[in-house]
């Protein structure tokens, strides 16, 4: 369901209905900020769905047309909005996950084996 909603948000924006995209993203962010196990699960899924759209969508469209990257900028902004309203511990956990994944993507396997910031912070 999350992927369908994010696809709808993309379609609204592509059709010029930016208000529709903003409303979908706003509702998803509100649901992910709640204090429940379901919201925690949604938060992780939403973070990675937005991160993937921001990174991969922009890269794919940039290669086709320089203006196409702007069509995906909303996903990066939404991802940052999600992280901005989290507790420092939750934000740090997502940032560590992202750093770990980026290390693997770049082939830095040794960097991804252990905790990037040591045993404690």
mmCIF file of C-alpha atoms in Angstrom:
data_model
loop_
_atom_site.group_PDB
_atom_site.id
_atom_site.type_symbol
_atom_site.label_atom_id
_atom_site.label_comp_id
_atom_site.label_asym_id
_atom_site.label_seq_id
_atom_site.Cartn_x
_atom_site.Cartn_y
_atom_site.Cartn_z
ATOM 1 C CA UNK A 1 0.000 0.000 0.000
ATOM 2 C CA UNK A 2 2.854 2.380 0.818
ATOM 3 C CA UNK A 3 4.380 1.960 -2.627
ATOM 4 C CA UNK A 4 1.008 2.634 -4.283
ATOM 5 C CA UNK A 5 0.559 5.822 -2.284
ATOM 6 C CA UNK A 6 4.050 7.038 -3.157
ATOM 7 C CA UNK A 7 3.481 6.187 -6.821
ATOM 8 C CA UNK A 8 0.240 8.184 -6.679
ATOM 9 C CA UNK A 9 2.139 11.092 -5.109
ATOM 10 C CA UNK A 10 4.649 10.976 -7.959
ATOM 11 C CA UNK A 11 1.859 10.884 -10.523
ATOM 12 C CA UNK A 12 0.069 13.823 -8.927
ATOM 13 C CA UNK A 13 3.269 15.861 -9.035
ATOM 14 C CA UNK A 14 4.019 14.873 -12.631
ATOM 15 C CA UNK A 15 0.525 15.991 -13.628
ATOM 16 C CA UNK A 16 1.000 19.342 -11.915
ATOM 17 C CA UNK A 17 -1.215 18.508 -8.939
ATOM 18 C CA UNK A 18 1.472 19.254 -6.374
ATOM 19 C CA UNK A 19 -1.138 19.800 -3.670
ATOM 20 C CA UNK A 20 -2.271 16.202 -4.026
ATOM 21 C CA UNK A 21 1.292 14.955 -3.691
ATOM 22 C CA UNK A 22 1.866 17.125 -0.632
ATOM 23 C CA UNK A 23 -1.297 15.822 1.018
ATOM 24 C CA UNK A 24 -0.332 12.171 0.498
ATOM 25 C CA UNK A 25 3.173 12.760 1.858
ATOM 26 C CA UNK A 26 1.809 14.804 4.775
ATOM 27 C CA UNK A 27 -0.559 11.991 5.802
ATOM 28 C CA UNK A 28 2.182 9.379 5.556
ATOM 29 C CA UNK A 29 4.551 11.484 7.649
ATOM 30 C CA UNK A 30 1.851 12.035 10.280
ATOM 31 C CA UNK A 31 1.180 8.300 10.510
ATOM 32 C CA UNK A 32 4.905 7.523 10.784
ATOM 33 C CA UNK A 33 5.372 9.982 13.657
ATOM 34 C CA UNK A 34 2.879 8.293 15.975
ATOM 35 C CA UNK A 35 4.074 6.348 18.997
ATOM 36 C CA UNK A 36 3.070 2.786 18.201
ATOM 37 C CA UNK A 37 4.720 -0.375 16.882
ATOM 38 C CA UNK A 38 2.836 0.036 13.589
ATOM 39 C CA UNK A 39 4.113 3.601 13.232
ATOM 40 C CA UNK A 40 7.660 2.435 13.932
ATOM 41 C CA UNK A 41 7.392 -0.156 11.162
ATOM 42 C CA UNK A 42 5.886 2.415 8.789
ATOM 43 C CA UNK A 43 8.667 4.861 9.635
ATOM 44 C CA UNK A 44 11.367 2.432 8.543
ATOM 45 C CA UNK A 45 9.544 1.421 5.373
ATOM 46 C CA UNK A 46 8.732 5.041 4.512
ATOM 47 C CA UNK A 47 12.313 6.158 5.082
ATOM 48 C CA UNK A 48 13.726 3.544 2.720
ATOM 49 C CA UNK A 49 10.990 4.009 0.112
ATOM 50 C CA UNK A 50 11.643 7.765 0.028
ATOM 51 C CA UNK A 51 15.403 7.278 0.091
ATOM 52 C CA UNK A 52 15.223 4.901 -2.878
ATOM 53 C CA UNK A 53 13.016 7.253 -4.859
ATOM 54 C CA UNK A 54 15.222 10.203 -4.088
ATOM 55 C CA UNK A 55 18.467 8.475 -5.014
ATOM 56 C CA UNK A 56 17.535 6.067 -7.783
ATOM 57 C CA UNK A 57 14.740 8.058 -9.390
ATOM 58 C CA UNK A 58 16.822 11.187 -9.713
ATOM 59 C CA UNK A 59 19.794 9.265 -11.093
ATOM 60 C CA UNK A 60 17.683 7.478 -13.698
ATOM 61 C CA UNK A 61 15.925 10.614 -14.840
ATOM 62 C CA UNK A 62 19.045 12.769 -14.769
ATOM 63 C CA UNK A 63 20.603 10.490 -17.357
ATOM 64 C CA UNK A 64 17.577 10.986 -19.613
ATOM 65 C CA UNK A 65 16.943 14.680 -19.095
ATOM 66 C CA UNK A 66 18.544 17.136 -16.664
ATOM 67 C CA UNK A 67 15.118 18.552 -15.791
ATOM 68 C CA UNK A 68 13.850 15.089 -14.815
ATOM 69 C CA UNK A 69 15.831 15.066 -11.553
ATOM 70 C CA UNK A 70 13.635 17.851 -10.160
ATOM 71 C CA UNK A 71 10.626 15.551 -10.480
ATOM 72 C CA UNK A 72 12.117 13.358 -7.734
ATOM 73 C CA UNK A 73 13.301 16.103 -5.374
ATOM 74 C CA UNK A 74 10.105 15.850 -3.303
ATOM 75 C CA UNK A 75 11.161 12.394 -2.082
ATOM 76 C CA UNK A 76 14.420 13.701 -0.646
ATOM 77 C CA UNK A 77 12.635 16.604 1.028
ATOM 78 C CA UNK A 78 10.039 14.231 2.508
ATOM 79 C CA UNK A 79 12.796 11.946 3.787
ATOM 80 C CA UNK A 80 14.480 14.873 5.542
ATOM 81 C CA UNK A 81 11.119 16.014 6.948
ATOM 82 C CA UNK A 82 10.593 12.554 8.389
ATOM 83 C CA UNK A 83 14.003 12.553 10.054
ATOM 84 C CA UNK A 84 13.680 16.116 11.330
ATOM 85 C CA UNK A 85 10.767 15.263 13.611
ATOM 86 C CA UNK A 86 12.257 12.078 15.079
ATOM 87 C CA UNK A 87 13.963 11.749 18.420
ATOM 88 C CA UNK A 88 17.739 12.124 18.204
ATOM 89 C CA UNK A 89 18.147 8.382 18.841
ATOM 90 C CA UNK A 90 15.739 7.391 16.058
ATOM 91 C CA UNK A 91 17.279 9.869 13.631
ATOM 92 C CA UNK A 92 20.765 8.583 14.414
ATOM 93 C CA UNK A 93 19.618 4.984 13.896
ATOM 94 C CA UNK A 94 18.325 5.804 10.398
ATOM 95 C CA UNK A 95 21.469 7.768 9.566
ATOM 96 C CA UNK A 96 23.614 4.801 10.646
ATOM 97 C CA UNK A 97 21.547 2.449 8.494
ATOM 98 C CA UNK A 98 21.932 4.777 5.523
ATOM 99 C CA UNK A 99 25.707 5.031 6.030
ATOM 100 C CA UNK A 100 25.977 1.236 6.281
ATOM 101 C CA UNK A 101 23.994 0.744 3.062
ATOM 102 C CA UNK A 102 26.011 3.411 1.224
ATOM 103 C CA UNK A 103 29.254 1.708 2.282
ATOM 104 C CA UNK A 104 27.991 -1.576 0.847
ATOM 105 C CA UNK A 105 26.855 0.118 -2.382
ATOM 106 C CA UNK A 106 30.304 1.632 -2.837
ATOM 107 C CA UNK A 107 31.999 -1.693 -2.181
ATOM 108 C CA UNK A 108 33.471 -0.664 1.180
ATOM 109 C CA UNK A 109 32.734 -4.020 2.755
ATOM 110 C CA UNK A 110 35.231 -3.629 5.590
ATOM 111 C CA UNK A 111 33.586 -0.369 6.648
ATOM 112 C CA UNK A 112 30.181 -2.036 6.709
ATOM 113 C CA UNK A 113 31.287 -5.013 8.841
ATOM 114 C CA UNK A 114 31.490 -3.232 12.185
ATOM 115 C CA UNK A 115 29.672 -0.383 13.857
ATOM 116 C CA UNK A 116 30.630 2.812 12.089
ATOM 117 C CA UNK A 117 30.723 4.802 15.320
ATOM 118 C CA UNK A 118 32.150 2.185 17.678
ATOM 119 C CA UNK A 119 30.342 0.389 20.451
ATOM 120 C CA UNK A 120 28.817 3.549 21.912
ATOM 121 C CA UNK A 121 28.343 7.135 20.908
#
